[in-house]
Short mmCIF file of C-alpha atoms in Angstrom, two decimals:
data_model
loop_
_atom_site.label_atom_id
_atom_site.label_comp_id
_atom_site.label_asym_id
_atom_site.label_seq_id
_atom_site.Cartn_x
_atom_site.Cartn_y
_atom_site.Cartn_z
CA MET A 4 0.00 0.00 0.00
CA LYS A 5 2.82 2.35 0.94
CA LYS A 6 4.58 1.56 -2.35
CA LEU A 7 1.40 2.35 -4.32
CA ALA A 8 1.06 5.67 -2.47
CA LEU A 9 4.64 6.59 -3.29
CA ILE A 10 4.16 5.71 -6.99
CA PHE A 11 1.01 7.85 -7.06
CA PHE A 12 2.85 10.74 -5.36
CA ALA A 13 5.71 10.49 -7.88
CA ALA A 14 3.30 10.49 -10.79
CA LEU A 15 1.47 13.47 -9.35
CA ALA A 16 4.72 15.34 -8.88
CA VAL A 17 5.79 14.64 -12.48
CA PHE A 18 2.39 15.74 -13.75
CA SER A 19 2.60 18.94 -11.67
CA SER A 20 6.09 19.68 -12.95
CA GLN A 21 5.02 19.14 -16.57
CA ASN A 22 1.96 21.32 -16.06
CA ALA A 23 4.06 24.09 -14.52
CA PHE A 24 6.61 23.84 -17.34
CA ALA A 25 3.83 24.07 -19.93
CA GLN A 26 2.55 27.29 -18.38
CA GLY A 27 5.92 29.02 -18.74
CA ASN A 28 9.05 29.41 -16.65
CA SER A 29 8.81 33.17 -16.27
CA ARG A 30 5.51 32.93 -14.46
CA PHE A 31 6.58 30.33 -11.91
CA GLY A 32 10.28 31.30 -11.67
CA HIS A 33 11.53 27.70 -11.72
CA GLY A 34 14.50 28.38 -13.98
CA LYS A 35 15.96 26.49 -16.93
CA ASP A 36 15.56 23.13 -15.16
CA SER A 37 11.91 23.86 -14.47
CA ALA A 38 10.67 20.29 -14.56
CA ASP A 39 13.36 19.01 -12.19
CA CYS A 40 12.91 22.01 -9.93
CA VAL A 41 9.17 21.46 -9.51
CA LEU A 42 9.67 17.71 -9.17
CA TYR A 43 12.18 17.97 -6.31
CA LEU A 44 10.31 20.81 -4.65
CA ASN A 45 7.21 18.60 -4.54
CA TYR A 46 9.17 15.59 -3.35
CA TYR A 47 10.94 17.30 -0.46
CA GLN A 48 7.86 19.32 0.57
CA GLU A 49 5.70 16.22 0.79
CA TYR A 50 8.28 14.45 2.95
CA TYR A 51 8.68 17.63 5.03
CA LYS A 52 4.93 17.85 5.69
CA GLN A 53 5.04 14.24 6.87
CA LYS A 54 7.99 15.14 9.14
CA ASN A 55 10.06 12.54 7.33
CA TYR A 56 13.08 14.83 7.45
CA ASP A 57 15.63 12.14 6.56
CA SER A 58 13.92 11.66 3.19
CA ALA A 59 13.20 15.36 2.77
CA LEU A 60 16.86 16.36 3.04
CA PRO A 61 18.31 14.72 -0.12
CA ASN A 62 15.35 15.93 -2.18
CA TRP A 63 15.70 19.42 -0.73
CA ARG A 64 19.39 19.37 -1.72
CA LYS A 65 18.41 18.55 -5.32
CA ALA A 66 15.74 21.26 -5.36
CA TYR A 67 18.23 23.75 -3.94
CA ALA A 68 20.76 22.78 -6.63
CA VAL A 69 18.43 23.18 -9.64
CA CYS A 70 15.90 25.82 -8.53
CA PRO A 71 16.48 29.56 -8.68
CA ALA A 72 16.11 31.45 -5.41
CA THR A 73 12.76 32.87 -6.54
CA ALA A 74 11.22 29.42 -6.94
CA SER A 75 10.12 29.18 -3.31
CA GLN A 76 10.85 31.15 -0.15
CA ASN A 77 9.98 28.04 1.83
CA MET A 78 12.99 26.36 0.23
CA PHE A 79 15.19 28.60 2.42
CA ILE A 80 13.00 28.39 5.52
CA HIS A 81 12.69 24.61 5.35
CA GLY A 82 16.34 24.29 4.38
CA THR A 83 17.35 26.15 7.53
CA THR A 84 15.27 23.74 9.62
CA LEU A 85 16.78 20.72 7.87
CA MET A 86 20.32 22.06 8.24
CA THR A 87 19.73 22.81 11.91
CA ARG A 88 18.54 19.26 12.44
CA LEU A 89 21.58 17.92 10.57
CA TYR A 90 23.86 20.11 12.71
CA ASN A 91 22.39 18.62 15.89
CA GLN A 92 22.96 15.09 14.54
CA THR A 93 26.55 15.76 13.47
CA LYS A 94 29.52 15.33 15.81
CA ASP A 95 32.45 16.21 13.52
CA ALA A 96 33.59 19.81 14.15
CA ALA A 97 34.59 20.53 10.55
CA ALA A 98 31.29 19.20 9.22
CA ARG A 99 29.39 21.24 11.79
CA SER A 100 31.24 24.38 10.74
CA ALA A 101 30.32 23.75 7.10
CA ILE A 102 26.66 23.28 8.03
CA VAL A 103 26.66 26.62 9.90
CA ASP A 104 28.16 28.29 6.82
CA THR A 105 25.27 26.85 4.82
CA ILE A 106 22.67 28.09 7.34
CA LEU A 107 24.08 31.61 7.18
CA ALA A 108 24.34 31.48 3.38
CA LEU A 109 20.68 30.47 3.19
CA GLN A 110 19.74 33.63 5.08
CA ASP A 111 21.78 35.80 2.70
CA GLN A 112 20.28 34.16 -0.38
CA ARG A 113 16.74 34.40 0.95
CA MET A 114 17.32 38.07 1.77
CA ALA A 115 18.58 38.80 -1.75
CA ALA A 116 15.58 37.09 -3.35
CA TYR A 117 12.95 38.39 -0.92
CA PRO A 118 14.07 41.87 0.18
CA LYS A 119 10.67 42.76 1.66
CA ASN A 120 11.45 40.36 4.51
CA ARG A 121 14.92 41.79 5.10
CA ILE A 122 14.35 42.86 8.73
CA SER A 123 13.09 39.48 9.95
CA ILE A 124 15.71 37.60 7.92
CA LEU A 125 18.54 39.72 9.34
CA ASN A 126 17.25 39.14 12.85
CA ASN A 127 17.08 35.40 12.14
CA LYS A 128 20.62 35.44 10.78
CA GLY A 129 21.79 37.24 13.90
CA GLN A 130 20.17 34.61 16.10
CA HIS A 131 21.89 31.85 14.13
CA ILE A 132 25.21 33.63 14.68
CA ILE A 133 24.47 33.69 18.41
CA ASN A 134 23.45 30.02 18.41
CA TYR A 135 26.42 28.70 16.49
CA ARG A 136 29.26 31.24 16.46
CA SER A 137 29.06 33.06 19.80
CA ASN A 138 32.29 31.34 20.91
CA ASP A 139 34.08 33.25 18.13
CA ALA A 140 34.07 36.80 19.50
CA ALA A 141 35.71 38.33 16.41
CA PHE A 142 33.20 36.72 14.01
CA THR A 143 30.27 37.65 16.25
CA TYR A 144 31.44 41.23 16.74
CA LYS A 145 31.95 41.81 13.00
CA ASN A 146 28.80 40.11 11.71
CA LEU A 147 26.37 41.05 14.48
CA GLY A 148 27.81 44.57 14.28
CA GLU A 149 26.89 44.81 10.60
CA ILE A 150 23.36 43.59 11.30
CA VAL A 151 22.83 45.92 14.26
CA ASP A 152 24.25 48.85 12.30
CA GLU A 153 21.72 48.22 9.54
CA LEU A 154 18.68 47.49 11.70
CA GLY A 155 19.34 49.87 14.60
CA PRO A 156 16.36 49.77 17.01
CA GLN A 157 14.74 47.05 14.85
CA ALA A 158 17.46 44.57 15.79
CA ASN A 159 16.16 42.09 18.38
CA GLY A 160 17.30 42.41 21.99
CA PRO A 161 19.52 39.29 22.02
CA LEU A 162 21.49 40.69 19.07
CA GLN A 163 22.15 43.94 20.96
CA VAL A 164 23.19 42.06 24.12
CA ASN A 165 25.45 39.60 22.32
CA LEU A 166 27.13 42.33 20.29
CA LEU A 167 28.15 44.00 23.55
CA GLN A 168 29.31 40.67 25.01
CA SER A 169 31.49 39.99 21.97
CA ALA A 170 33.03 43.46 22.25
CA ILE A 171 33.85 42.84 25.91
CA GLY A 172 35.34 39.45 24.99
CA LEU A 173 37.65 41.08 22.43
CA TYR A 174 38.58 43.75 24.96
CA ARG A 175 39.69 41.05 27.39
CA GLU A 176 41.83 39.56 24.62
CA ASN A 177 43.38 43.02 24.04
CA LYS A 178 41.84 43.13 20.56
CA LEU A 179 39.53 46.09 21.24
CA SER A 180 40.08 49.25 23.24
CA ALA A 181 37.93 50.44 26.13
CA ASP A 182 36.81 53.24 23.82
CA ASP A 183 35.53 50.64 21.30
CA VAL A 184 33.56 48.80 23.99
CA ILE A 185 32.06 52.01 25.35
CA ALA A 186 31.06 53.01 21.81
CA THR A 187 29.36 49.62 21.38
CA TYR A 188 27.59 50.04 24.71
CA ASP A 189 26.39 53.50 23.68
CA LYS A 190 25.10 52.13 20.37
CA VAL A 191 23.14 49.17 21.74
CA THR A 192 21.76 51.23 24.62
CA ALA A 193 20.52 53.91 22.23
CA ASN A 194 18.97 51.24 19.98
CA VAL A 195 17.09 49.56 22.81
CA GLU A 196 15.84 52.86 24.21
CA ALA A 197 14.66 53.95 20.74
CA ALA A 198 12.72 50.70 20.11
CA GLN A 199 8.93 51.07 20.08
CA PRO A 200 7.28 48.15 21.91
CA LYS A 201 3.85 47.28 20.55
CA ASN A 202 2.38 45.78 23.73
CA ASP A 203 3.06 45.13 27.41
CA ALA A 204 4.96 41.92 26.70
CA GLU A 205 7.34 43.70 24.34
CA LYS A 206 7.70 46.53 26.85
CA GLU A 207 8.67 44.01 29.52
CA ASP A 208 11.18 42.38 27.16
CA GLN A 209 12.66 45.80 26.41
CA ALA A 210 13.16 46.45 30.13
CA LYS A 211 14.87 43.05 30.53
CA VAL A 212 17.23 43.75 27.63
CA LYS A 213 18.12 47.16 29.06
CA ALA A 214 18.81 45.58 32.45
CA ALA A 215 20.95 42.85 30.86
CA ILE A 216 23.02 45.40 28.94
CA GLU A 217 23.59 47.51 32.05
CA SER A 218 24.50 44.45 34.12
CA ILE A 219 26.93 43.01 31.55
CA PHE A 220 28.61 46.36 31.04
CA ALA A 221 28.93 47.06 34.77
CA GLU A 222 30.37 43.60 35.47
CA SER A 223 32.91 43.97 32.67
CA LYS A 224 34.67 46.80 34.56
CA VAL A 225 35.48 48.40 31.20
CA ALA A 226 33.94 51.63 32.46
CA SER A 227 36.48 52.06 35.25
CA CYS A 228 37.10 55.56 36.49
CA GLU A 229 40.61 55.42 35.06
CA ASN A 230 39.36 54.48 31.58
CA LEU A 231 36.55 57.03 31.64
CA LEU A 232 38.82 59.87 32.70
CA ALA A 233 41.36 59.01 30.01
CA ILE A 234 38.72 58.77 27.27
CA PHE A 235 36.31 61.53 28.19
CA GLY A 236 38.46 64.10 29.99
CA PRO A 237 39.89 65.60 26.77
CA ARG A 238 36.51 65.34 25.02
CA TYR A 239 34.78 67.30 27.75
CA GLU A 240 37.41 70.03 27.80
CA ALA A 241 37.06 70.40 24.03
CA ASP A 242 33.23 70.57 24.05
CA PRO A 243 31.77 71.20 27.54
CA ASN A 244 28.37 72.35 26.21
CA ASN A 245 27.68 69.21 24.19
CA LEU A 246 24.61 67.77 25.92
CA ALA A 247 24.95 64.31 24.38
CA LEU A 248 28.57 64.11 25.49
CA VAL A 249 28.05 65.28 29.07
CA SER A 250 24.97 63.05 29.46
CA ASN A 251 27.01 60.05 28.37
CA ILE A 252 29.83 60.92 30.77
CA VAL A 253 27.38 61.14 33.66
CA LYS A 254 25.64 57.88 32.74
CA LEU A 255 28.91 55.97 32.50
CA MET A 256 30.35 57.44 35.68
CA ASN A 257 27.13 56.58 37.50
CA SER A 258 27.75 52.93 36.62
CA ALA A 259 31.42 52.96 37.63
CA ASP A 260 32.71 52.43 41.17
CA ASP A 261 34.08 55.39 43.13
CA CYS A 262 33.63 57.81 40.25
CA ALA A 263 31.21 60.33 41.72
CA SER A 264 33.82 62.41 43.55
CA ASN A 265 36.18 63.26 40.69
CA ASP A 266 36.31 66.65 38.98
CA LEU A 267 35.16 65.39 35.57
CA TYR A 268 31.95 64.02 37.08
CA LEU A 269 31.37 67.31 38.89
CA LYS A 270 31.82 69.31 35.69
CA ALA A 271 29.76 66.96 33.52
CA VAL A 272 26.80 66.64 35.84
CA THR A 273 26.68 70.39 36.42
CA SER A 274 26.80 71.02 32.66
CA MET A 275 24.06 68.46 32.06
CA TYR A 276 21.77 69.97 34.66
CA ASN A 277 22.33 73.49 33.31
CA LEU A 278 21.86 72.45 29.68
CA ASP A 279 18.85 70.22 30.20
CA PRO A 280 17.34 69.80 33.67
CA SER A 281 16.00 66.23 33.75
CA TYR A 282 15.68 63.23 36.04
CA ARG A 283 19.07 62.00 34.84
CA SER A 284 20.81 65.26 35.65
CA ALA A 285 18.98 65.50 38.98
CA TYR A 286 20.13 61.97 39.80
CA GLY A 287 23.66 62.96 38.88
CA LEU A 288 23.49 65.88 41.30
CA TYR A 289 22.18 63.51 43.98
CA ARG A 290 25.25 61.32 43.50
CA LEU A 291 27.50 64.33 43.50
CA ASN A 292 26.09 65.73 46.75
CA ALA A 293 25.89 62.30 48.39
CA ALA A 294 29.61 61.77 47.72
CA ARG A 295 30.30 65.09 49.41
CA ASP A 296 27.97 64.40 52.38
CA ASN A 297 25.60 67.20 51.42
CA VAL A 298 22.68 65.23 52.82
CA ALA A 299 19.80 67.69 52.37
CA ASP A 300 20.78 68.59 48.79
CA ALA A 301 21.33 64.94 47.90
CA CYS A 302 17.84 63.98 49.08
CA ARG A 303 16.29 66.97 47.33
CA TYR A 304 17.81 66.12 43.97
CA LEU A 305 16.95 62.42 44.22
CA GLU A 306 13.33 63.25 45.09
CA GLU A 307 13.30 65.64 42.11
CA ALA A 308 14.48 62.79 39.87
CA ILE A 309 11.72 60.49 41.20
CA ALA A 310 9.06 63.16 40.72
CA SER A 311 9.98 63.66 37.07
CA ASP A 312 7.44 62.46 34.51
CA GLU A 313 10.34 61.29 32.32
CA SER A 314 11.53 58.46 34.57
CA ASP A 315 9.84 55.06 34.29
CA GLU A 316 8.68 52.85 37.17
CA ALA A 317 11.77 50.64 37.10
CA THR A 318 13.99 53.70 37.48
CA ASP A 319 11.78 55.13 40.22
CA ALA A 320 11.96 51.83 42.12
CA GLN A 321 15.76 51.96 41.96
CA TYR A 322 15.79 55.59 43.10
CA TYR A 323 13.40 54.91 46.01
CA TYR A 324 15.66 52.09 47.18
CA GLU A 325 18.72 54.33 46.92
CA LEU A 326 16.89 57.08 48.82
CA ALA A 327 15.93 54.59 51.54
CA ALA A 328 19.53 53.37 51.86
CA PHE A 329 20.92 56.91 51.87
CA ALA A 330 18.36 58.12 54.42
CA TYR A 331 19.02 55.11 56.67
CA LYS A 332 22.76 55.75 56.50
CA ASN A 333 22.16 59.35 57.59
CA ASN A 334 19.71 58.49 60.38
CA MET A 335 16.67 59.91 58.56
CA ARG A 336 14.48 57.08 59.79
CA SER A 337 11.07 58.26 58.68
CA LYS A 338 12.25 59.02 55.13
CA ALA A 339 14.11 55.71 54.99
CA SER A 340 11.00 53.76 56.02
CA GLU A 341 8.70 55.60 53.63
CA SER A 342 11.09 55.23 50.68
CA ALA A 343 11.75 51.55 51.36
CA LYS A 344 8.01 50.80 51.35
CA LYS A 345 7.59 52.57 48.01
CA ALA A 346 10.48 50.56 46.56
CA ILE A 347 8.75 47.39 47.80
CA ASP A 348 5.42 48.39 46.23
CA MET A 349 7.13 48.90 42.86
CA ASP A 350 9.52 45.93 43.32
CA TYR A 351 11.55 45.61 40.07
CA GLY A 352 14.06 43.54 42.03
CA TYR A 353 14.52 45.97 44.94
CA ALA A 354 11.93 44.56 47.37
CA GLY A 355 14.32 42.20 49.16
CA LYS A 356 16.92 44.88 49.83
CA ALA A 357 14.23 47.34 50.88
CA TYR A 358 12.85 44.78 53.37
CA MET A 359 16.36 44.48 54.83
CA ILE A 360 16.44 48.24 55.40
CA LEU A 361 13.08 48.09 57.19
CA GLY A 362 14.38 45.21 59.32
CA ASN A 363 17.46 47.24 60.24
CA LEU A 364 15.32 50.27 61.04
CA TRP A 365 13.24 48.25 63.50
CA ALA A 366 16.22 46.44 64.97
CA SER A 367 17.84 49.80 65.77
CA ALA A 368 14.66 51.65 66.74
CA SER A 369 14.47 53.45 70.08
CA CYS A 370 11.40 51.97 71.80
CA SER A 371 10.93 52.64 75.50
CA GLY A 372 7.66 50.83 76.26
CA ASP A 373 7.75 47.68 78.39
CA VAL A 374 6.58 45.50 75.49
CA ASP A 375 7.73 47.67 72.56
CA LYS A 376 11.36 47.32 73.62
CA TYR A 377 10.96 43.67 72.60
CA ALA A 378 8.39 44.17 69.86
CA ARG A 379 10.87 46.09 67.70
CA TYR A 380 12.83 42.84 67.35
CA TRP A 381 9.68 40.95 66.38
CA ALA A 382 8.98 43.52 63.65
CA ALA A 383 12.61 43.35 62.52
CA THR A 384 12.31 39.56 62.24
CA ASP A 385 9.18 39.91 60.08
CA TYR A 386 11.00 42.14 57.61
CA TYR A 387 14.12 39.97 57.52
CA GLN A 388 11.94 36.96 56.73
CA LYS A 389 10.26 38.91 53.92
CA ALA A 390 13.66 39.91 52.58
CA ARG A 391 14.75 36.28 52.52
CA SER A 392 11.58 35.26 50.64
CA ALA A 393 11.73 38.16 48.16
CA ASP A 394 15.39 37.74 47.24
CA PRO A 395 17.13 34.36 47.75
CA THR A 396 20.53 36.04 47.35
CA LEU A 397 19.88 37.76 50.69
CA ALA A 398 19.08 34.53 52.51
CA GLU A 399 22.40 34.31 54.34
CA ASP A 400 22.40 37.95 55.50
CA ALA A 401 18.73 37.85 56.45
CA SER A 402 19.16 34.63 58.45
CA ALA A 403 22.16 36.09 60.27
CA SER A 404 20.13 39.20 61.13
CA ILE A 405 17.24 37.07 62.44
CA SER A 406 19.70 35.14 64.59
CA SER A 407 21.07 38.41 65.92
CA VAL A 408 17.73 39.99 66.94
CA SER A 409 16.26 36.75 68.31
CA ARG A 410 18.74 36.95 71.18
CA TYR A 411 16.65 39.85 72.50
CA TYR A 412 13.31 38.02 72.56
CA PRO A 413 11.77 37.99 76.06
CA GLU A 414 11.19 34.89 78.14
CA ALA A 415 7.68 33.42 77.94
CA SER A 416 7.16 34.08 81.66
CA GLU A 417 8.09 37.72 81.26
CA ILE A 418 5.75 38.42 78.36
CA PHE A 419 2.97 36.53 80.21
CA MET A 420 2.99 39.40 82.73
CA TYR A 421 1.62 41.64 79.97
CA ASP A 422 -1.16 39.21 79.10
CA LEU A 423 0.62 38.14 75.92
CA SER A 424 1.77 34.77 74.60
CA ALA A 425 3.87 33.48 71.69
CA GLY A 426 2.09 33.66 68.32
CA GLN A 427 -0.30 36.39 69.41
CA SER A 428 -0.70 39.45 67.15
CA TYR A 429 0.69 42.74 68.36
CA THR A 430 0.89 46.30 66.99
CA VAL A 431 4.09 48.17 67.81
CA SER A 432 4.56 51.93 67.38
CA CYS A 433 7.72 53.85 68.13
CA GLY A 434 10.33 56.05 66.51
CA GLY A 435 7.76 57.42 64.07
CA MET A 436 7.03 53.92 62.74
CA SER A 437 4.34 51.33 63.31
CA ALA A 438 4.04 47.67 62.40
CA PHE A 439 1.68 44.74 62.87
CA THR A 440 3.76 41.84 64.15
CA THR A 441 3.69 38.54 66.05
CA VAL A 442 4.78 37.92 69.65
CA ARG A 443 7.93 35.83 69.89
CA VAL A 444 9.69 34.45 72.94
CA SER A 445 13.16 33.21 73.64
CA GLY A 446 13.88 29.74 72.30
CA ARG A 447 10.92 29.75 69.89
#
């Protein structure tokens, strides 16, 4: 039965090829070997539909050899799938490399024949480069760079991220300068910020890509103070009123360690604020004043940055956490508590650290009441537990803090004198703060 079906399929394919040939090559674009082209296209496509990829592959190869590129766009799409499957089945390194060359060539040929799909094809090609050539930093940097340069904001997020990673890899091999990496960082950051997400899911993806770029760049340590001063010091002196330049200097120095107290940062952030008052320049002035222990001015500028309509929620969450940490450090307990709670409400990865600040505030609170002198430690424990749940990376610190405050729990007999027992709810208020907590006793 199977043999009869195959004979029928072959006859049908031959008939289709002859029919197509009779109607003229120019109409169907099957080239000088029109009959063979249609025949092998039909053969491989039928096997492909049946997911019989082992049989589809040799027939696809024949179709690819005799058909012009305009014969079928699916020939390139299906060919990429078949080559990917062959790559996964192949162990020999040289053979694998040749297969990857074929996959990339298929994208170029499809793009030349079907230019209307150029954006999606380029993005697909970039993803194939990431999948198969990311261990070759030079190849990735050159080829992804060409794609990103052409597509700009239309290049997918992974392409932007991997281009930066390849630049950092070459920098570590002393094949690119810090200036080159910073230029790549500027480019991909500008592209991602200029992208126009069509829905909430794309907006969320955009935020993740931005966060990944910032994290990778910060961890690379390319933007060290020493590098930034050497690169941007002369540029600033030559053009101090260039808003794009001073904004970039401030952004990069914000991400570098121990950079907020140098003269270039002071000049750049002041120029930026004077040229274009914005949440970024206000944040820069916060950092500047915080480094110089100008507490009131630092808080004022950071609150100005948060209040700006330009900043998004993720940025505001970061700023609220920083304000909470700065206020706590400077014994501004009410502001620290208020800011930490706002950071928790927004979250964006700052909830755990903000809970730790609230725990520290309660652990160090000045409570004079007979019960409240213990209750502050119960409230602190609540917040440390929340910190541990919200951010597993804080588990060790949070557990150590719980261990520390639990030493100050009262004995069960002592708390019984106040008509309280372990597990009972209790509201504590002191030091301008209040919390709903649970009674805890020593040893429990």
